[in-house]
Amino acid sequence: MMLTRPTFLKFTAGGTLLTLFGFDKQTGIPKAIAQIPFNEMLDPSAIPKYLSPLLIPPAMPRAGKITIKGGKNIDYYEIAVRQFLQQILPTGMPPTTVWGYGPAVTRSSGEAAIFNAPSLTIEAKHNMPVRIKWINDLTDTNGNFLPHLLPVDPTLHWANPPGGTNGRDTRPNFAETPDPYTGPVPMVTHVHGAASVGDESDGYAEAWYLPDASNIPSNYAAVGSWYDFFKSKANTNFGATWGPGYATFQYPNANRASTLWYHDHTLGLTRLNVYAGPAGFYIIRGGPGDNVLDSRTGIAAILPSPAPALGDPPGINYYEIPIAIQDRTFKADGSLFYPNTRAFFDGILGDYLPSGEFPPIWNPEFFGNTIMVNGSTWPFHTIEQRRYRFRFLNGCQSRFLILDFNQISGVEVWAIGNEGGFLNAPVNLSTMNGNHLLIGPAERVDVIVDFTNVPVGSHILNNVGPDEPFGGGLPGVDFPMADGDTTGQIMVFNVVTALAADPTTPPEFLQFPTIAPLLPATVVRRLALIEKMGMGHDEHGITEGPVEALLGTLGPDSLDPTVPPGVWVERKWMDAVTENPSVGTTEIWEFYNTTGDAHPMHVHEVLFEVVNRQALVHDDEDEIAEPVELDGPIIPPKPWESGLKDTVTVYPGQVTRVKATFSNEGQFVWHCHIVEHEDNEMMRPYRIGPVQPGQPGEM
C-alpha cells in the first residue's frame, strides 16, 4: 500500500483512542496504521449540541479620546490579554481556562472586566485613526508570570526569551531533546488586514514582549529583537509610549469598509497563543467604500442591521452578526487539549532534535474534533424569517471550511464582501455554488443569508470541508467530508416568524461602490511554497514525514543569481530579505505551490487583487516538475474573490497570482496562515523601500 500525505489522526468511538490513518493512493480509502491512547481527551460525541446561545460579541469599550498631531481627536483603547475561565462547553460541563483580550481595567478597581475568547469587537471608522495600548497581562494575582496553557516546543525558530539578548528570536541548540518551555509567555498583536499601517504597529513577529511580571528570570530577554527599534519609531511618529509589558500601536484605518480581525503574532508561538483564545473582530465602517445603492432607485440601499454598538441596552435583536468559527479539542476536565508530541500527527516517534530532524512537539497541522462558534461549542441562534448579514471568519488552525446551507430549506445565500470590503457585485452562492461557501483559515466572507422562505423550525448549518489538509476539489468526491456527527456541524438556526416586515434591499439589487483597479504591475516575483520531508521512525520502522514548511523563490534568486530559472530555493525566516518592493510600485506575486496541500497565503500591509491561477507540470511520479513549467489555460478567480483581499487560497499544483501596490515603507511579513506552518518556517520578512537607519540587522 502506498501512503501519501496527508496522514492524520482521528477519534475512534468513545474518544479514548486516536487512530492513525493514511490514504491508499489508488483507492483514496483511509486505512488504519496505528492507534495511540489519549484517555484524557473528551469524546466530542459526548458534548450535547445546540444548548448554548450564540454569543454576539459586544463592542470593545474605549479608554477615551486623545488628541494626536494635527489636532484630530481619535479613539484610544487600553486592551489587555488575561487568563480566565469561560463556559465554552454547555452549562453543566466543566469551564475552560483560556486567554482573551478585554478592556484593561485594574483587577482591584471593582469595574467589570469583560474578557472573552473570541474577544470584543473593535469598531473603527474609515480614515479615522485608532490608538491601542496592547498589554500582556498574563500574570497571576501575585504578579508572577503565568506559563503557557499548551505545550511549547522550544526547538523551533521562535521568540526564545531564555536565550537572552543575544539568543532571542533564534532556533536554540540543545545537547538533548528538551522538555516543553514553561516560562513567561511573549505576545504581540497583529490587526490582520490593516492596510498602510506603520511597521511599528503591525505586530512584527520579533517585536514581542513578556508580561511585566515580578519573577522574570534575570537572564531572559524581556522583549524581541525589533521591540526597541519600533518603540523609538512609535514615539517619533506619533508620540506613543511603550514600557514593560506593553506596546502602543496606531492604525490609520485606511481600508475600505471591511471586516478585519486581531490576534497574536509572536514568532514561533502564534499557533499556541491563538489557540489559547486571544482573537477578535476589528470592523471598519464608513467612507466611500460603504456607500451601497439600490439599483432600482439609485438611492441608498438598506443592509441588515443593527450590529452591536457601545451603549447598547440589553435585548436588542441584531441582524448584522460577526461569526468566528474555530476548531478545538478538549480534555475531560474541560481544559484545552493540544498535542504534546509529534507522534500525535503521524505516529513518528523520532529521531527528534537534536539527534534527528523532527521537532519533538510541533505538529505539521492540527484539526480540533469540536466546532466552536463565537466561543461556544455548537451553539443555537434564533432567526426571524428575514435577511441577515453574517461576517464569517475562519479562525481554525489548519482547517478549510466549506459551509453547507443545503439542509436549510428555502434559504438563499449571497456573498457581498471579503477581506477588502464589498465585492464588485453580489454573488448568489445558492445558484452559482450549490449553497456552499469555502473559507480558508484567516479568510473572511461577508454574506447576506435570506431566511424569508425558510420554514419555522430548527435548521443546521453544516460543514462539508475535510477533517484533514485540503487540496481542493469536491466534497465526497475528491476528499472525505468532515465527520457528520461532530465537525460536520457548525450551529443551528432556530427559525421563527418575523417580528416585522423586512425593510432591507434584496441582495440582487445591491450596487456596490466601484473599485478602482490597481495600476499595471512593473515587477513580477516568483515565489515558492515548499514542504521539507525527513526520515524518522514509527512503531513499524523507518518512515517519512514533514519536518517543516518553507517559503522560497524560483530561480534566479535575488540572493543567488546562479540558480537556474524555475528551480526553487528554500528560504528560512533567518535568511536575508528577498522581496523588497520600492515604495509606490505595483507588483504581481506568483505563489507556486509545490506541496500536496492548499495554503492560505497572507501578505501584511497590503490588499491585493487575485489575478488568476494556472496549473503546473507534474513529473512521472506526480510531483511538481523542476524546473517549474506552466501547464494548461489561465484560470480566472472566482466571482467571490473579486475586489480586494489579504488572504488567498493557493491550491496544490498551481501558481496563484495576486497584484498589490506597496505604498508604505517598512519591515513586514508574508506567510501561510495555517498557523502550524507559519510557526515552523513558512513565514518570511519582506521590506518596502530601503533599509531603515538603526533597524536590527539588514533582513
XYZ file of C-alpha atoms in Angstrom:
699
model
C 0.000 0.000 0.000
C 1.371 3.429 -0.932
C 0.534 6.015 1.695
C 0.880 9.654 0.757
C 0.248 12.934 2.528
C -1.908 13.674 4.335
C -1.603 11.156 7.129
C -3.816 12.113 10.013
C -5.278 11.081 13.340
C -8.961 10.636 14.009
C -11.009 9.741 17.060
C -12.400 6.278 17.320
C -15.596 5.500 19.200
C -15.521 6.583 22.812
C -12.739 9.096 22.280
C -10.174 7.109 24.274
C -8.103 6.086 21.289
C -6.782 8.022 18.350
C -6.405 6.081 15.148
C -3.624 6.981 12.750
C -4.840 6.887 9.154
C -3.182 7.104 5.787
C -4.816 7.242 2.351
C -4.323 4.493 -0.169
C -3.088 6.325 -3.269
C -5.024 4.075 -5.632
C -8.401 3.931 -3.858
C -8.422 7.078 -1.732
C -9.787 4.945 1.117
C -8.407 5.700 4.588
C -6.581 2.762 6.156
C -5.716 2.469 9.836
C -1.989 2.304 10.573
C -1.774 2.535 14.366
C -3.674 3.522 17.473
C -2.456 5.896 20.173
C -4.166 6.101 23.578
C -5.230 9.568 24.724
C -7.540 8.775 27.616
C -7.587 12.349 28.890
C -9.493 13.705 25.894
C -13.191 14.446 25.867
C -15.162 12.455 23.325
C -16.752 15.118 21.070
C -19.839 12.958 20.570
C -20.462 13.254 24.322
C -20.813 17.046 24.092
C -24.511 17.971 23.809
C -25.244 20.205 20.829
C -27.382 23.292 20.445
C -27.829 24.060 24.143
C -25.777 27.270 24.293
C -26.999 30.523 22.740
C -24.728 32.143 20.177
C -22.726 34.914 21.822
C -22.750 38.053 19.673
C -19.545 39.893 20.609
C -20.256 43.357 22.051
C -18.245 46.402 21.015
C -14.948 46.893 22.858
C -15.173 49.782 25.372
C -12.796 52.663 24.712
C -10.464 54.078 27.332
C -11.252 57.549 25.982
C -10.298 60.044 23.315
C -6.857 61.504 22.687
C -5.609 64.356 20.526
C -2.931 63.439 18.010
C -0.555 65.524 15.941
C -2.586 67.853 13.754
C -5.279 68.302 16.387
C -7.545 65.385 15.464
C -9.362 63.610 18.303
C -9.222 59.839 17.934
C -10.407 56.761 19.799
C -7.987 55.355 22.360
C -8.105 51.834 23.803
C -6.200 50.049 26.518
C -6.602 46.329 25.875
C -5.056 43.544 27.921
C -4.606 39.806 27.431
C -5.556 37.866 30.543
C -6.263 34.325 31.691
C -9.757 33.429 32.883
C -12.403 30.696 32.966
C -15.030 30.585 30.216
C -18.048 28.334 29.741
C -17.249 27.108 26.235
C -18.818 23.690 26.692
C -22.542 23.607 27.516
C -23.685 24.577 31.012
C -23.242 21.669 33.387
C -19.922 20.667 31.844
C -16.597 21.983 33.179
C -15.492 25.513 32.243
C -12.319 26.061 30.227
C -9.283 28.108 31.152
C -8.484 30.391 28.210
C -6.792 33.658 27.347
C -8.524 36.605 25.761
C -8.458 40.336 25.181
C -10.522 42.816 27.136
C -10.544 46.403 28.425
C -7.610 46.839 30.784
C -9.398 47.883 33.955
C -7.262 47.205 37.013
C -8.027 44.000 38.836
C -8.659 45.894 42.078
C -10.805 48.707 40.643
C -14.102 46.938 41.106
C -15.041 47.674 37.478
C -16.472 44.839 35.439
C -13.754 43.237 33.318
C -15.223 41.965 30.047
C -12.929 39.255 28.753
C -13.930 36.571 26.302
C -12.462 34.257 23.690
C -13.004 35.344 20.975
C -12.900 38.878 22.274
C -14.971 42.027 21.908
C -15.222 43.786 18.551
C -13.211 46.938 17.897
C -15.376 49.350 15.887
C -13.467 51.859 13.749
C -14.256 54.466 11.099
C -12.650 54.797 7.686
C -9.648 57.177 7.740
C -10.135 57.889 11.458
C -7.034 56.624 13.295
C -7.283 54.448 16.380
C -4.574 54.086 19.019
C -4.357 50.956 21.167
C -2.167 50.168 24.141
C -1.779 46.387 23.959
C -0.908 44.930 27.367
C 0.496 41.461 28.015
C -1.159 40.785 31.380
C -0.533 37.050 31.607
C 0.221 37.218 35.310
C -1.438 35.816 38.417
C -2.888 37.779 41.344
C 0.577 37.923 42.948
C 2.143 39.471 39.860
C 4.014 36.331 38.832
C 4.006 35.185 35.225
C 1.597 32.520 34.060
C 3.100 29.687 31.988
C 1.526 28.655 28.721
C -1.669 26.632 28.793
C -0.295 24.451 25.993
C 2.954 22.580 25.286
C 5.575 24.919 23.802
C 8.183 23.376 21.505
C 11.466 25.220 22.189
C 13.303 23.569 19.270
C 11.640 25.776 16.623
C 12.939 29.126 15.432
C 10.906 31.096 17.945
C 10.905 34.095 20.311
C 13.151 32.168 22.737
C 13.204 34.505 25.768
C 15.615 32.182 27.648
C 18.238 32.987 25.002
C 18.668 36.468 26.424
C 19.506 39.467 24.290
C 21.927 37.555 22.077
C 19.876 34.393 21.673
C 16.312 35.711 21.391
C 14.436 35.138 18.133
C 16.632 32.191 17.189
C 16.455 28.433 16.888
C 18.354 27.354 20.012
C 20.781 24.466 20.173
C 20.282 21.636 22.658
C 22.501 18.765 23.764
C 19.449 16.525 24.106
C 15.745 16.740 23.298
C 14.336 19.386 25.663
C 11.136 19.401 27.685
C 8.399 21.923 26.802
C 9.121 25.554 27.673
C 7.254 26.650 30.814
C 8.451 30.233 31.251
C 6.726 33.615 30.726
C 4.742 33.964 27.501
C 5.664 36.564 24.857
C 2.864 38.318 22.951
C 2.485 40.895 20.173
C -0.818 41.754 18.487
C -1.416 41.976 14.740
C -4.540 43.543 13.229
C -4.975 41.191 10.302
C -5.827 43.085 7.139
C -4.795 46.546 8.327
C -3.548 48.389 5.245
C -0.971 51.194 5.208
C -0.211 50.747 8.898
C 3.278 51.682 10.076
C 5.560 48.695 10.561
C 5.951 49.659 14.218
C 2.216 48.966 14.668
C 1.860 45.859 12.521
C 2.678 43.329 15.221
C 6.007 42.226 13.766
C 6.850 38.706 14.922
C 10.125 39.795 16.573
C 8.571 42.793 18.378
C 7.054 40.664 21.163
C 7.205 41.441 24.860
C 6.831 39.476 28.081
C 4.353 40.446 30.797
C 5.558 42.892 33.446
C 5.843 40.090 35.992
C 7.833 40.166 39.213
C 9.593 36.855 38.698
C 11.007 37.036 35.155
C 14.439 35.351 35.289
C 17.172 37.971 35.026
C 18.864 36.214 32.098
C 15.694 36.207 29.948
C 15.086 38.675 27.142
C 12.006 40.703 28.099
C 11.387 41.959 24.549
C 12.007 40.816 20.997
C 14.791 41.941 18.657
C 12.683 44.638 16.974
C 10.831 45.952 20.037
C 13.215 48.791 20.924
C 13.559 49.950 17.322
C 9.788 50.126 16.899
C 9.404 51.705 20.343
C 11.593 54.607 19.233
C 9.809 54.845 15.889
C 6.351 54.948 17.530
C 7.472 57.733 19.829
C 8.897 59.730 16.929
C 5.983 59.176 14.554
C 3.025 59.671 16.869
C 4.291 60.330 20.378
C 3.320 56.928 21.775
C 4.997 55.475 24.842
C 5.942 51.831 25.298
C 7.022 50.174 28.515
C 7.357 46.920 30.455
C 4.626 44.519 29.356
C 3.021 46.715 26.701
C 3.321 48.418 23.321
C 1.176 51.165 21.798
C 0.134 50.900 18.152
C -1.723 53.318 15.903
C -3.914 52.273 12.981
C -4.803 54.722 10.172
C -7.877 52.669 9.140
C -7.196 53.471 5.507
C -9.072 50.333 4.416
C -12.407 50.487 2.700
C -15.282 49.498 4.985
C -14.425 45.864 5.748
C -14.009 43.037 8.258
C -10.590 42.706 9.866
C -9.564 40.735 12.933
C -6.838 40.877 15.539
C -4.730 38.123 17.072
C -1.295 37.325 18.435
C 1.643 37.087 16.025
C 4.642 36.058 18.143
C 7.482 34.281 16.341
C 7.082 30.509 16.616
C 4.168 30.776 19.072
C 1.220 32.048 17.039
C -0.430 28.619 16.770
C -0.452 28.178 20.555
C -1.222 31.746 21.577
C -4.197 31.999 19.215
C -5.449 28.518 20.147
C -5.471 29.663 23.789
C -8.014 32.322 22.823
C -6.734 35.837 22.044
C -8.527 36.993 18.878
C -11.377 39.301 17.947
C -13.102 41.206 15.150
C -11.988 44.676 14.040
C -14.612 46.279 11.786
C -14.083 49.432 9.730
C -17.186 51.342 8.655
C -17.950 54.426 6.589
C -16.159 56.172 3.771
C -16.821 55.914 0.041
C -16.431 52.120 0.150
C -19.504 51.860 2.370
C -21.906 53.690 0.052
C -24.172 50.968 -1.310
C -27.073 51.876 -3.596
C -30.352 50.213 -4.502
C -30.113 49.717 -8.276
C -33.892 50.064 -8.618
C -33.996 53.578 -7.213
C -30.441 54.910 -7.197
C -30.778 55.818 -3.518
C -29.015 54.295 -0.519
C -29.654 50.592 -0.067
C -30.650 49.168 3.288
C -28.437 46.374 4.577
C -29.398 44.170 7.531
C -28.682 45.971 10.806
C -28.108 46.817 13.634
C -24.754 45.421 14.690
C -23.551 45.620 18.304
C -22.503 49.125 19.344
C -21.256 50.779 22.505
C -24.025 51.616 24.936
C -26.495 49.079 23.581
C -29.196 48.188 26.116
C -29.997 44.511 26.663
C -32.494 42.742 24.435
C -31.592 44.200 21.044
C -32.205 41.959 18.050
C -29.077 42.097 15.895
C -29.363 41.454 12.172
C -25.665 42.009 11.405
C -23.605 39.415 13.279
C -19.876 38.573 13.211
C -19.375 34.800 13.382
C -15.951 33.311 14.203
C -15.725 29.563 13.548
C -12.867 27.712 15.246
C -11.990 24.091 15.973
C -10.823 22.926 19.376
C -10.277 19.694 21.279
C -10.996 19.439 24.997
C -9.849 17.272 27.842
C -12.347 15.567 30.128
C -11.803 18.284 32.761
C -12.835 20.997 30.274
C -9.327 22.274 29.595
C -7.950 22.759 26.101
C -6.106 19.848 24.524
C -3.237 20.430 22.122
C -0.687 17.724 21.207
C 2.425 17.389 23.367
C 4.160 15.040 20.946
C 4.849 14.822 17.235
C 3.519 11.260 17.365
C 0.001 12.677 17.581
C 0.149 13.798 13.947
C 1.567 10.822 12.101
C 2.988 8.383 14.620
C 6.609 9.499 14.171
C 8.462 8.679 17.376
C 11.860 10.074 16.415
C 14.549 10.820 15.915
C 13.778 14.180 17.474
C 16.048 17.184 17.560
C 18.944 17.430 18.164
C 19.839 13.857 17.145
C 17.209 13.749 14.382
C 15.370 16.146 12.106
C 11.951 16.329 13.753
C 10.842 18.882 16.346
C 9.585 16.771 19.283
C 6.277 18.591 19.893
C 5.393 20.609 16.773
C 2.624 19.079 14.636
C 2.514 19.942 10.898
C -1.254 20.557 11.131
C -3.894 20.331 13.840
C -7.595 19.602 13.415
C -9.725 20.001 16.521
C -12.563 17.498 16.903
C -15.082 20.063 18.192
C -16.526 23.140 16.486
C -16.635 26.360 18.495
C -18.602 29.384 17.259
C -18.071 32.756 18.953
C -16.694 30.941 21.979
C -19.355 28.226 22.469
C -19.456 24.678 21.166
C -22.225 24.076 18.635
C -24.491 26.978 19.658
C -28.010 27.879 18.571
C -29.337 31.222 17.390
C -32.928 32.325 16.985
C -33.507 33.687 13.491
C -36.506 35.511 12.066
C -37.847 34.864 8.593
C -35.959 37.764 7.079
C -32.461 38.697 5.832
C -29.345 38.674 7.990
C -25.820 39.862 7.380
C -23.151 37.473 8.680
C -19.459 38.351 8.735
C -17.850 34.899 8.733
C -14.269 34.345 9.902
C -12.455 31.036 9.628
C -10.397 31.140 12.823
C -9.334 27.490 12.653
C -5.723 26.362 12.981
C -5.424 24.328 9.757
C -8.992 23.550 8.714
C -10.563 24.780 5.484
C -14.299 25.160 5.993
C -16.915 24.561 3.322
C -20.117 25.877 4.846
C -23.097 23.938 3.535
C -26.515 25.627 3.643
C -28.311 22.793 1.843
C -30.048 21.492 4.950
C -31.729 24.883 5.396
C -34.735 24.521 3.117
C -35.679 27.671 1.211
C -32.553 29.635 2.158
C -30.758 31.947 -0.249
C -27.119 32.910 0.362
C -25.381 35.868 -1.237
C -21.680 36.753 -0.939
C -21.340 40.526 -0.761
C -17.807 41.093 0.538
C -14.458 39.654 1.522
C -11.375 40.871 3.405
C -11.079 44.115 1.463
C -14.725 45.171 1.580
C -17.597 44.808 -0.852
C -17.207 42.714 -3.998
C -17.645 44.073 -7.489
C -21.189 42.682 -7.435
C -23.292 40.361 -5.248
C -22.800 36.640 -5.890
C -25.687 34.206 -5.422
C -23.965 31.214 -3.821
C -27.193 29.231 -3.818
C -27.446 29.197 -7.601
C -23.771 29.568 -8.568
C -22.043 27.377 -5.992
C -24.557 24.827 -4.745
C -25.188 26.627 -1.438
C -21.547 26.083 -0.471
C -19.097 28.659 0.890
C -15.373 27.827 1.013
C -13.430 29.777 3.646
C -9.723 29.185 4.169
C -8.024 29.828 7.510
C -7.974 33.597 8.269
C -10.287 34.455 5.367
C -13.425 36.494 5.975
C -16.580 36.426 3.885
C -19.414 38.936 4.232
C -22.736 37.327 3.294
C -26.441 38.052 3.312
C -28.439 34.983 4.256
C -32.129 35.261 3.380
C -34.304 33.186 5.734
C -37.562 34.666 4.396
C -38.713 31.399 2.846
C -37.178 29.058 5.401
C -39.842 27.099 7.319
C -40.235 27.757 11.026
C -38.151 25.230 12.940
C -34.546 24.193 13.561
C -32.071 24.078 10.679
C -28.414 23.032 10.919
C -25.567 24.845 9.187
C -23.166 22.111 8.106
C -19.527 21.883 7.099
C -18.532 19.580 4.234
C -14.871 20.564 4.258
C -12.350 17.857 5.201
C -11.022 16.772 8.603
C -7.565 16.785 7.041
C -5.359 19.025 4.896
C -7.329 20.475 1.986
C -6.222 20.061 -1.596
C -9.196 21.469 -3.467
C -11.888 19.547 -5.286
C -15.417 18.427 -4.488
C -16.636 17.217 -1.082
C -17.212 13.477 -1.005
C -15.564 13.072 -4.403
C -12.027 14.372 -4.050
C -11.847 14.144 -0.263
C -13.910 12.722 2.620
C -16.266 15.236 4.187
C -15.991 16.222 7.847
C -17.449 13.854 10.436
C -21.216 14.329 10.154
C -21.758 13.886 13.889
C -19.126 16.404 15.025
C -17.010 18.679 12.830
C -19.543 18.389 10.013
C -21.956 20.532 12.032
C -21.422 24.221 12.831
C -24.528 25.583 14.594
C -28.305 25.514 14.432
C -30.656 28.297 13.374
C -33.997 28.187 15.171
C -36.229 29.999 12.685
C -39.294 31.891 13.912
C -41.838 34.176 12.269
C -40.517 37.667 11.522
C -41.365 40.289 14.127
C -41.932 42.928 11.443
C -41.664 43.463 7.696
C -38.098 43.220 6.387
C -37.005 46.701 5.217
C -33.715 45.567 3.669
C -32.820 45.677 -0.006
C -32.894 42.299 -1.803
C -29.250 41.368 -2.479
C -29.698 41.146 -6.237
C -30.401 44.901 -6.272
C -27.328 45.931 -4.288
C -24.995 48.177 -6.246
C -21.569 48.362 -4.646
C -19.068 51.226 -4.953
C -16.711 50.933 -7.892
C -13.301 49.531 -7.000
C -10.538 51.384 -8.815
C -8.263 48.813 -10.483
C -4.628 48.780 -9.477
C -2.035 50.156 -11.880
C -0.239 47.750 -14.221
C 2.497 45.789 -12.471
C 6.110 46.686 -13.163
C 7.623 43.752 -11.253
C 6.732 40.037 -11.159
C 8.037 37.962 -8.245
C 8.090 34.154 -8.478
C 7.681 32.673 -5.006
C 7.669 29.033 -3.941
C 5.675 27.119 -1.316
C 7.717 24.108 -0.221
C 7.408 21.209 2.195
C 10.581 19.687 3.586
C 10.348 15.972 4.318
C 12.591 13.947 6.611
C 13.197 10.357 7.610
C 12.215 9.145 11.055
C 10.687 6.073 12.603
C 7.328 4.981 13.936
C 6.366 1.755 15.689
C 6.771 -0.169 12.418
C 10.201 1.144 11.395
C 11.596 3.816 9.091
C 9.061 6.317 7.759
C 8.893 9.725 6.115
C 7.151 12.829 7.360
C 7.117 16.642 7.159
C 9.942 18.370 9.048
C 8.974 21.955 8.279
C 7.012 24.053 5.806
C 9.001 26.622 3.858
C 8.763 29.578 1.540
C 11.276 30.484 -1.111
C 11.798 31.731 -4.619
C 12.052 30.373 -8.127
C 15.438 30.995 -9.696
C 17.183 33.116 -10.482
C 17.123 34.108 -6.805
C 17.953 37.666 -5.725
C 20.465 36.311 -3.202
C 21.895 33.769 -5.638
C 21.584 34.748 -9.315
C 23.253 31.492 -10.361
C 20.108 29.461 -9.572
C 18.667 28.212 -12.891
C 15.264 29.567 -13.955
C 12.329 27.647 -12.475
C 14.359 25.873 -9.782
C 13.030 26.591 -6.323
C 15.229 27.815 -3.494
C 14.286 27.237 0.148
C 14.457 30.327 2.341
C 14.066 30.410 6.107
C 12.952 33.169 8.455
C 16.563 33.967 9.317
C 17.604 34.470 5.686
C 18.020 37.930 4.221
C 15.042 39.638 2.598
C 14.406 38.543 -0.977
C 11.192 40.562 -1.526
C 11.944 44.286 -1.465
C 9.375 46.348 -3.406
C 10.141 50.014 -3.967
C 7.730 52.464 -2.368
C 4.781 53.090 -4.671
C 5.361 50.182 -7.037
C 2.693 47.738 -8.152
C 3.833 44.128 -8.345
C 2.471 40.702 -9.199
C 3.422 37.989 -6.728
C 3.202 34.468 -8.108
C 2.806 31.744 -5.477
C 3.992 28.395 -6.921
C 2.627 25.635 -4.705
C 4.937 22.615 -4.914
C 3.300 20.875 -1.913
C 0.352 18.490 -1.750
C -1.930 20.819 0.217
C -3.654 24.167 -0.253
C -2.208 27.102 1.691
C -3.966 30.347 2.695
C -1.296 32.937 1.879
C -1.424 36.267 3.714
C 0.617 39.379 2.889
C 0.800 42.010 5.610
C 0.342 45.730 4.953
C -1.381 45.496 1.562
C -4.630 44.439 -0.031
C -4.335 42.652 -3.338
C -6.317 41.642 -6.398
C -6.482 37.936 -7.219
C -5.305 37.914 -10.846
C -5.592 34.254 -11.901
C -4.331 30.711 -11.400
C -2.632 28.189 -13.663
C -1.674 24.526 -13.367
C 1.933 23.329 -13.133
C 3.508 20.420 -14.993
C 3.850 17.207 -12.966
C 6.542 14.577 -13.445
C 6.114 10.803 -13.806
C 5.801 10.400 -10.033
C 3.023 13.024 -9.918
C 5.289 15.561 -8.216
C 5.781 19.124 -9.435
C 8.403 19.023 -12.152
C 11.561 21.019 -11.601
C 12.343 23.379 -13.282
C 8.764 24.550 -12.899
C 6.711 24.774 -16.077
C 3.183 26.021 -16.660
C 0.510 23.634 -17.866
C -2.873 24.494 -19.316
C -5.084 27.554 -19.571
C -5.355 30.556 -17.294
C -7.973 30.021 -14.568
C -9.785 33.244 -13.618
C -10.597 33.995 -9.972
C -13.979 33.014 -8.586
C -16.620 35.767 -8.549
C -16.469 35.845 -4.729
C -12.712 36.544 -4.974
C -13.324 39.855 -6.763
C -12.425 43.160 -5.192
C -9.556 43.239 -2.701
C -8.250 40.526 -0.396
C -5.470 39.986 2.128
C -5.511 36.167 2.179
C -5.815 33.844 -0.802
C -6.099 30.083 -1.191
C -3.137 28.732 -3.156
C -4.060 25.282 -4.458
C -1.531 22.453 -4.812
C -0.008 22.024 -8.225
C -0.902 25.554 -9.283
C 0.514 29.031 -9.412
C -1.764 31.692 -7.906
C -1.090 35.272 -8.960
C -2.003 38.373 -6.946
C -1.343 42.054 -7.597
C -0.687 44.729 -4.950
C 0.635 48.266 -4.631
C 3.256 48.768 -1.921
C 2.818 52.314 -0.648
C 4.258 52.463 2.849
C 7.911 51.792 3.594
C 8.872 49.439 6.374
C 9.501 45.855 7.506
C 6.597 43.400 7.184
C 5.955 39.685 6.641
C 4.187 37.298 4.297
C 3.255 33.796 5.350
C 0.937 30.817 5.237
C -1.964 31.201 7.669
C -2.084 27.551 8.580
C -0.568 28.655 11.866
C 1.321 25.393 12.426
C 3.108 26.112 9.122
C 3.674 29.775 9.948
C 5.340 28.821 13.234
C 7.859 26.497 11.596
C 9.473 28.492 8.778
C 6.538 29.196 6.441
C 6.877 32.927 7.077
C 9.307 35.379 5.518
C 10.162 39.015 6.204
C 9.795 41.465 3.366
C 10.721 45.138 3.164
C 9.116 48.026 1.303
C 11.732 50.607 0.419
C 15.289 50.943 1.732
C 16.812 49.603 4.926
C 15.788 51.882 7.789
C 18.581 53.579 9.749
C 19.133 51.743 13.001
C 16.969 48.725 12.190
C 18.101 45.447 13.803
C 20.317 43.990 11.114
C 19.726 44.012 7.388
C 16.955 41.435 6.963
